[in-house]
Amino acid sequence: MEAQRTVRRPISCVGIGLHSGNKVNLSLKPAAPDHGIRFRRTDLGNFEVPATVSNLAGIQLATGLSRDQVSVETVEHLLSALVSLGIDNVIIELNSPEVPIMDGSAAPFVYLIQEAGVKRQQKSRRFLKIVRPIALSRGDKRIAIYPSDHFKVTYSVSYDHPLLRHQSRTLLITEESFIEEIAPARTFTFLKDVEMLRQNGLALGGSLENAVVLGETGVLNNALRFEDEFVRHKILDAVGDLALVGYPVIGHLVAHRAGHALHTEFAAKILEETSAWRLIEDGLELAVPGAVPVSVKGIATF
Ligand SMILES: [Zn+2]
């Protein structure tokens, strides 16, 4: 059995919200099997917002959730770290609407999860296995997922900037490859956009400490963490947004010039296209979400 997992013990950190610039306390706490990943606003009577596509809110520069007008913003880097380290069930407490930006990557969240430790639970994990391709495009932005025996991501970006004409990467996502190759990649922005964001009251907490900033010919930061840090960060974002499906996905995600809006619209589309995937538990197929398989000599019957 591949067991569900939660964090071994509660753990906390403090950071700032990218857009508000306010200080935020974040805690991860163990949760029961089948609980899923849920945010909890401690400043609003512990109101909970589950990390699912049904709670998707306005998506612009980051991915936001809301339920009954209670919102949680910039969830994608934390979700990316949680699902890649195999955490199925966790309570994420916040005393503010924004997940702290930390250094703009998922590495601080990986560290937080590793410090808390991971605990296997007495219940099998369910996977969503893609059996037929699903695709979505909006103008020149494209995203699709294909059947595969593993969770793989291929991402390509191209911008009107000398450093970013074209970057592309394919990676099999495992806990190890995520920690080494993806988690440290920071979010990025263009200097010309920073002033516009500030005028709109956004990115007030943004700085060279938590984003790679691209000037006209190069980056304003001292150094990149990877030569292709940009496309790696896009993979990080896509993994986090896909977490809103609610199950670990087995398939090959291929995206070109996509962003949070398309990633999250696609996560919702995957769930709608019920004939294109199967839920798998202990290697057996479940008939419908929530059904329990009956095994006869290793063959699932219903
Ligand atoms: Zn990001």
CSV table of C-alpha atoms and ligand atoms in Angstrom, one decimal:
chain,number,residue,atom,x,y,z
A,1,MET,CA,0.0,0.0,0.0
A,2,GLU,CA,1.2,3.5,-0.8
A,3,ALA,CA,0.1,5.3,2.4
A,4,GLN,CA,-1.3,8.8,2.7
A,5,ARG,CA,1.0,11.2,4.5
A,6,THR,CA,0.8,14.2,6.8
A,7,VAL,CA,3.4,16.3,8.7
A,8,ARG,CA,4.8,14.6,11.9
A,9,ARG,CA,4.4,17.6,14.1
A,10,PRO,CA,3.3,21.3,14.0
A,11,ILE,CA,5.8,23.8,12.7
A,12,SER,CA,5.7,27.6,12.1
A,13,CYS,CA,7.5,30.3,10.2
A,14,VAL,CA,7.1,34.1,9.7
A,15,GLY,CA,7.3,35.9,6.4
A,16,ILE,CA,5.8,38.8,4.5
A,17,GLY,CA,3.0,38.9,2.0
A,18,LEU,CA,4.2,39.7,-1.5
A,19,HIS,CA,1.3,42.1,-2.3
A,20,SER,CA,0.4,43.5,1.1
A,21,GLY,CA,3.9,43.7,2.5
A,22,ASN,CA,2.4,42.7,5.8
A,23,LYS,CA,4.0,40.2,8.2
A,24,VAL,CA,2.3,36.7,8.2
A,25,ASN,CA,2.5,33.8,10.6
A,26,LEU,CA,2.2,30.4,8.8
A,27,SER,CA,1.9,27.1,10.6
A,28,LEU,CA,1.6,23.5,9.2
A,29,LYS,CA,-0.3,21.1,11.4
A,30,PRO,CA,-0.9,17.3,11.1
A,31,ALA,CA,-4.4,16.3,9.7
A,32,ALA,CA,-6.3,13.0,9.6
A,33,PRO,CA,-6.4,10.7,6.5
A,34,ASP,CA,-8.7,12.0,3.7
A,35,HIS,CA,-8.6,15.5,5.2
A,36,GLY,CA,-6.8,16.9,2.2
A,37,ILE,CA,-4.9,20.2,2.2
A,38,ARG,CA,-6.9,23.0,3.9
A,39,PHE,CA,-6.1,26.6,4.7
A,40,ARG,CA,-7.3,28.0,8.0
A,41,ARG,CA,-7.6,31.7,8.7
A,42,THR,CA,-6.7,32.1,12.5
A,43,ASP,CA,-7.6,35.8,12.3
A,44,LEU,CA,-11.1,34.9,11.1
A,45,GLY,CA,-12.3,32.3,13.7
A,46,ASN,CA,-10.3,29.5,12.1
A,47,PHE,CA,-12.5,29.6,8.9
A,48,GLU,CA,-11.3,26.9,6.5
A,49,VAL,CA,-10.7,27.1,2.8
A,50,PRO,CA,-9.9,23.7,1.2
A,51,ALA,CA,-7.2,23.8,-1.5
A,52,THR,CA,-9.5,22.6,-4.3
A,53,VAL,CA,-10.6,23.9,-7.7
A,54,SER,CA,-14.1,24.6,-6.4
A,55,ASN,CA,-12.6,27.4,-4.3
A,56,LEU,CA,-10.6,29.1,-7.0
A,57,ALA,CA,-10.8,32.9,-6.9
A,58,GLY,CA,-9.5,35.7,-9.1
A,59,ILE,CA,-6.3,34.6,-10.7
A,60,GLN,CA,-3.9,37.3,-11.9
A,61,LEU,CA,-0.3,37.3,-10.8
A,62,ALA,CA,-0.7,34.5,-8.3
A,63,THR,CA,-3.3,31.8,-7.4
A,64,GLY,CA,-5.9,32.7,-4.9
A,65,LEU,CA,-8.7,30.7,-3.2
A,66,SER,CA,-11.9,31.9,-1.5
A,67,ARG,CA,-14.9,30.5,0.2
A,68,ASP,CA,-17.8,32.6,1.5
A,69,GLN,CA,-15.7,35.7,0.7
A,70,VAL,CA,-12.8,34.5,2.9
A,71,SER,CA,-9.7,34.4,0.8
A,72,VAL,CA,-6.2,33.0,0.8
A,73,GLU,CA,-3.7,34.4,-1.8
A,74,THR,CA,-0.5,33.2,-3.4
A,75,VAL,CA,-1.0,29.5,-2.5
A,76,GLU,CA,1.0,28.0,-5.4
A,77,HIS,CA,4.6,27.7,-4.0
A,78,LEU,CA,3.5,26.2,-0.8
A,79,LEU,CA,1.1,23.7,-2.5
A,80,SER,CA,3.9,22.8,-4.9
A,81,ALA,CA,6.2,21.9,-2.0
A,82,LEU,CA,3.5,20.0,-0.1
A,83,VAL,CA,2.4,17.8,-3.0
A,84,SER,CA,5.9,17.2,-4.2
A,85,LEU,CA,7.0,16.0,-0.8
A,86,GLY,CA,4.0,13.7,-0.7
A,87,ILE,CA,1.9,15.5,1.9
A,88,ASP,CA,-1.8,14.6,1.3
A,89,ASN,CA,-3.3,15.9,4.6
A,90,VAL,CA,-2.3,19.1,6.3
A,91,ILE,CA,-3.9,22.1,8.0
A,92,ILE,CA,-2.2,25.4,7.0
A,93,GLU,CA,-2.9,28.1,9.5
A,94,LEU,CA,-2.4,31.8,8.4
A,95,ASN,CA,-3.2,35.0,10.3
A,96,SER,CA,-3.5,37.0,7.1
A,97,PRO,CA,-4.9,36.5,3.6
A,98,GLU,CA,-1.5,35.9,2.0
A,99,VAL,CA,0.9,32.9,2.2
A,100,PRO,CA,4.3,34.5,2.9
A,101,ILE,CA,6.5,34.9,-0.2
A,102,MET,CA,9.7,33.9,1.7
A,103,ASP,CA,12.5,34.0,-0.9
A,104,GLY,CA,10.1,33.7,-3.9
A,105,SER,CA,10.8,30.0,-4.3
A,106,ALA,CA,9.5,26.8,-2.7
A,107,ALA,CA,12.8,25.9,-0.9
A,108,PRO,CA,11.9,27.5,2.4
A,109,PHE,CA,8.6,25.4,2.4
A,110,VAL,CA,10.6,22.3,1.6
A,111,TYR,CA,12.8,23.0,4.6
A,112,LEU,CA,9.8,23.6,6.8
A,113,ILE,CA,8.2,20.3,5.8
A,114,GLN,CA,11.5,18.5,6.3
A,115,GLU,CA,11.9,20.0,9.8
A,116,ALA,CA,8.3,18.9,10.7
A,117,GLY,CA,9.0,15.4,9.4
A,118,VAL,CA,6.6,13.3,7.4
A,119,LYS,CA,4.3,10.7,8.9
A,120,ARG,CA,2.7,7.8,7.0
A,121,GLN,CA,-0.9,7.2,7.8
A,122,GLN,CA,-3.1,4.1,7.9
A,123,LYS,CA,-4.9,4.8,4.7
A,124,SER,CA,-4.0,4.3,1.0
A,125,ARG,CA,-3.4,7.2,-1.2
A,126,ARG,CA,-5.5,7.7,-4.3
A,127,PHE,CA,-4.0,8.8,-7.6
A,128,LEU,CA,-5.6,10.4,-10.6
A,129,LYS,CA,-4.2,8.5,-13.6
A,130,ILE,CA,-4.7,10.1,-17.0
A,131,VAL,CA,-5.8,7.6,-19.6
A,132,ARG,CA,-6.7,10.0,-22.5
A,133,PRO,CA,-5.2,13.3,-23.5
A,134,ILE,CA,-6.8,16.5,-22.3
A,135,ALA,CA,-5.9,19.9,-23.9
A,136,LEU,CA,-6.7,23.5,-23.5
A,137,SER,CA,-5.5,26.6,-25.3
A,138,ARG,CA,-6.1,30.3,-25.0
A,139,GLY,CA,-4.5,32.3,-27.8
A,140,ASP,CA,-0.8,31.3,-28.0
A,141,LYS,CA,-0.9,29.8,-24.5
A,142,ARG,CA,-1.3,26.0,-24.4
A,143,ILE,CA,-1.6,23.3,-21.8
A,144,ALA,CA,-2.3,19.6,-22.1
A,145,ILE,CA,-1.8,16.3,-20.2
A,146,TYR,CA,-1.1,12.9,-21.7
A,147,PRO,CA,-1.1,9.4,-20.3
A,148,SER,CA,2.3,8.4,-18.7
A,149,ASP,CA,3.4,6.0,-16.1
A,150,HIS,CA,4.9,8.8,-14.0
A,151,PHE,CA,4.2,12.5,-13.2
A,152,LYS,CA,6.3,14.5,-15.7
A,153,VAL,CA,6.2,18.1,-16.7
A,154,THR,CA,7.4,19.7,-19.9
A,155,TYR,CA,7.3,23.5,-19.9
A,156,SER,CA,8.4,26.1,-22.4
A,157,VAL,CA,8.4,29.9,-22.2
A,158,SER,CA,9.2,32.7,-24.6
A,159,TYR,CA,9.1,36.4,-23.8
A,160,ASP,CA,10.2,39.5,-25.6
A,161,HIS,CA,13.3,39.8,-23.6
A,162,PRO,CA,16.9,38.9,-24.5
A,163,LEU,CA,17.4,36.4,-21.6
A,164,LEU,CA,14.0,34.8,-22.1
A,165,ARG,CA,13.5,34.3,-25.9
A,166,HIS,CA,13.1,30.6,-25.3
A,167,GLN,CA,13.5,28.2,-22.4
A,168,SER,CA,12.2,24.7,-22.2
A,169,ARG,CA,12.7,21.8,-19.8
A,170,THR,CA,11.2,18.3,-19.2
A,171,LEU,CA,11.4,16.8,-15.7
A,172,LEU,CA,10.1,13.7,-14.1
A,173,ILE,CA,8.8,15.0,-10.8
A,174,THR,CA,9.9,13.0,-7.8
A,175,GLU,CA,10.5,14.2,-4.2
A,176,GLU,CA,14.3,14.2,-5.0
A,177,SER,CA,14.1,15.9,-8.4
A,178,PHE,CA,11.7,18.6,-7.0
A,179,ILE,CA,14.0,19.4,-4.1
A,180,GLU,CA,17.1,19.6,-6.3
A,181,GLU,CA,15.9,21.0,-9.6
A,182,ILE,CA,12.7,22.9,-9.0
A,183,ALA,CA,12.1,24.1,-5.4
A,184,PRO,CA,15.0,26.7,-5.4
A,185,ALA,CA,13.8,28.4,-8.6
A,186,ARG,CA,12.5,31.9,-7.7
A,187,THR,CA,9.6,33.8,-9.1
A,188,PHE,CA,10.5,36.5,-11.6
A,189,THR,CA,9.2,39.8,-12.8
A,190,PHE,CA,10.1,42.5,-15.3
A,191,LEU,CA,11.3,45.8,-14.0
A,192,LYS,CA,9.0,47.7,-16.3
A,193,ASP,CA,6.0,45.9,-14.6
A,194,VAL,CA,7.1,46.6,-11.1
A,195,GLU,CA,6.2,50.3,-11.2
A,196,MET,CA,2.8,49.4,-12.6
A,197,LEU,CA,2.2,46.9,-9.9
A,198,ARG,CA,3.1,49.3,-7.1
A,199,GLN,CA,0.8,52.0,-8.6
A,200,ASN,CA,-2.0,49.4,-8.3
A,201,GLY,CA,-1.1,48.7,-4.7
A,202,LEU,CA,0.4,45.3,-5.5
A,203,ALA,CA,3.9,43.8,-4.9
A,204,LEU,CA,4.3,46.2,-1.9
A,205,GLY,CA,6.4,43.4,-0.2
A,206,GLY,CA,8.4,42.6,-3.4
A,207,SER,CA,12.1,43.1,-3.5
A,208,LEU,CA,15.3,41.6,-4.9
A,209,GLU,CA,15.1,39.4,-1.7
A,210,ASN,CA,12.1,37.5,-3.0
A,211,ALA,CA,12.0,37.8,-6.9
A,212,VAL,CA,14.3,37.8,-9.8
A,213,VAL,CA,13.9,41.1,-11.5
A,214,LEU,CA,14.6,41.4,-15.2
A,215,GLY,CA,15.9,44.8,-16.4
A,216,GLU,CA,16.2,45.6,-20.1
A,217,THR,CA,19.3,43.5,-20.8
A,218,GLY,CA,19.9,41.3,-17.7
A,219,VAL,CA,18.8,40.5,-14.1
A,220,LEU,CA,19.1,43.1,-11.3
A,221,ASN,CA,19.9,40.3,-8.8
A,222,ASN,CA,23.5,39.2,-8.2
A,223,ALA,CA,23.1,35.8,-9.7
A,224,LEU,CA,20.6,33.3,-11.0
A,225,ARG,CA,20.3,30.0,-9.1
A,226,PHE,CA,20.1,28.1,-12.4
A,227,GLU,CA,20.8,29.3,-15.9
A,228,ASP,CA,17.2,28.5,-16.8
A,229,GLU,CA,15.7,29.4,-13.4
A,230,PHE,CA,12.7,31.0,-15.2
A,231,VAL,CA,11.3,27.9,-16.8
A,232,ARG,CA,12.0,25.9,-13.7
A,233,HIS,CA,9.9,28.3,-11.7
A,234,LYS,CA,7.1,27.9,-14.2
A,235,ILE,CA,7.2,24.2,-13.5
A,236,LEU,CA,7.1,24.9,-9.8
A,237,ASP,CA,4.0,27.1,-10.4
A,238,ALA,CA,2.3,24.5,-12.6
A,239,VAL,CA,2.8,21.7,-10.0
A,240,GLY,CA,1.3,23.9,-7.3
A,241,ASP,CA,-1.7,24.9,-9.4
A,242,LEU,CA,-2.3,21.3,-10.5
A,243,ALA,CA,-2.5,20.3,-6.8
A,244,LEU,CA,-5.9,21.9,-6.8
A,245,VAL,CA,-7.2,18.7,-8.6
A,246,GLY,CA,-7.1,17.2,-5.1
A,247,TYR,CA,-5.2,14.0,-6.0
A,248,PRO,CA,-1.6,13.3,-7.1
A,249,VAL,CA,-1.8,13.2,-10.9
A,250,ILE,CA,-0.1,10.5,-13.0
A,251,GLY,CA,0.4,11.9,-16.4
A,252,HIS,CA,2.7,14.1,-18.6
A,253,LEU,CA,1.8,17.8,-18.3
A,254,VAL,CA,2.9,19.9,-21.3
A,255,ALA,CA,2.6,23.7,-21.1
A,256,HIS,CA,3.7,26.5,-23.4
A,257,ARG,CA,3.6,30.1,-22.3
A,258,ALA,CA,0.9,29.3,-19.7
A,259,GLY,CA,0.4,31.0,-16.4
A,260,HIS,CA,-1.8,30.7,-13.3
A,261,ALA,CA,-5.0,31.5,-15.1
A,262,LEU,CA,-4.5,28.7,-17.6
A,263,HIS,CA,-3.0,26.2,-15.1
A,264,THR,CA,-6.0,26.5,-12.8
A,265,GLU,CA,-8.6,26.6,-15.6
A,266,PHE,CA,-7.0,23.4,-16.7
A,267,ALA,CA,-7.0,21.8,-13.3
A,268,ALA,CA,-10.8,22.3,-13.2
A,269,LYS,CA,-11.1,20.9,-16.8
A,270,ILE,CA,-9.3,17.8,-15.8
A,271,LEU,CA,-11.8,17.1,-13.0
A,272,GLU,CA,-14.7,17.7,-15.4
A,273,GLU,CA,-13.3,15.3,-18.1
A,274,THR,CA,-14.1,12.2,-16.0
A,275,SER,CA,-13.7,9.8,-19.0
A,276,ALA,CA,-10.1,10.9,-19.4
A,277,TRP,CA,-8.8,9.6,-16.1
A,278,ARG,CA,-9.2,6.9,-13.5
A,279,LEU,CA,-8.8,7.0,-9.7
A,280,ILE,CA,-6.2,4.4,-8.7
A,281,GLU,CA,-5.7,3.0,-5.2
A,282,ASP,CA,-3.2,0.2,-4.3
A,283,GLY,CA,-2.8,-0.3,-8.1
A,284,LEU,CA,-6.5,-0.9,-8.6
A,285,GLU,CA,-9.0,1.2,-10.4
A,286,LEU,CA,-11.9,2.8,-8.5
A,287,ALA,CA,-15.2,2.8,-10.4
A,288,VAL,CA,-16.3,6.3,-9.4
A,289,PRO,CA,-14.6,8.8,-7.0
A,290,GLY,CA,-15.1,7.6,-3.5
A,291,ALA,CA,-15.9,4.0,-4.5
A,292,VAL,CA,-14.1,1.1,-2.8
A,293,PRO,CA,-12.6,-1.5,-5.2
A,294,VAL,CA,-13.3,-5.2,-4.8
A,295,SER,CA,-10.3,-7.2,-5.7
A,296,VAL,CA,-10.5,-10.6,-7.3
A,297,LYS,CA,-7.0,-12.1,-7.8
A,298,GLY,CA,-5.6,-8.6,-8.3
A,299,ILE,CA,-8.2,-7.5,-10.8
A,300,ALA,CA,-10.5,-4.8,-9.8
A,301,THR,CA,-14.2,-5.6,-10.2
A,302,PHE,CA,-17.3,-3.7,-9.3
B,1,ZN,ZN,5.4,31.4,-8.8
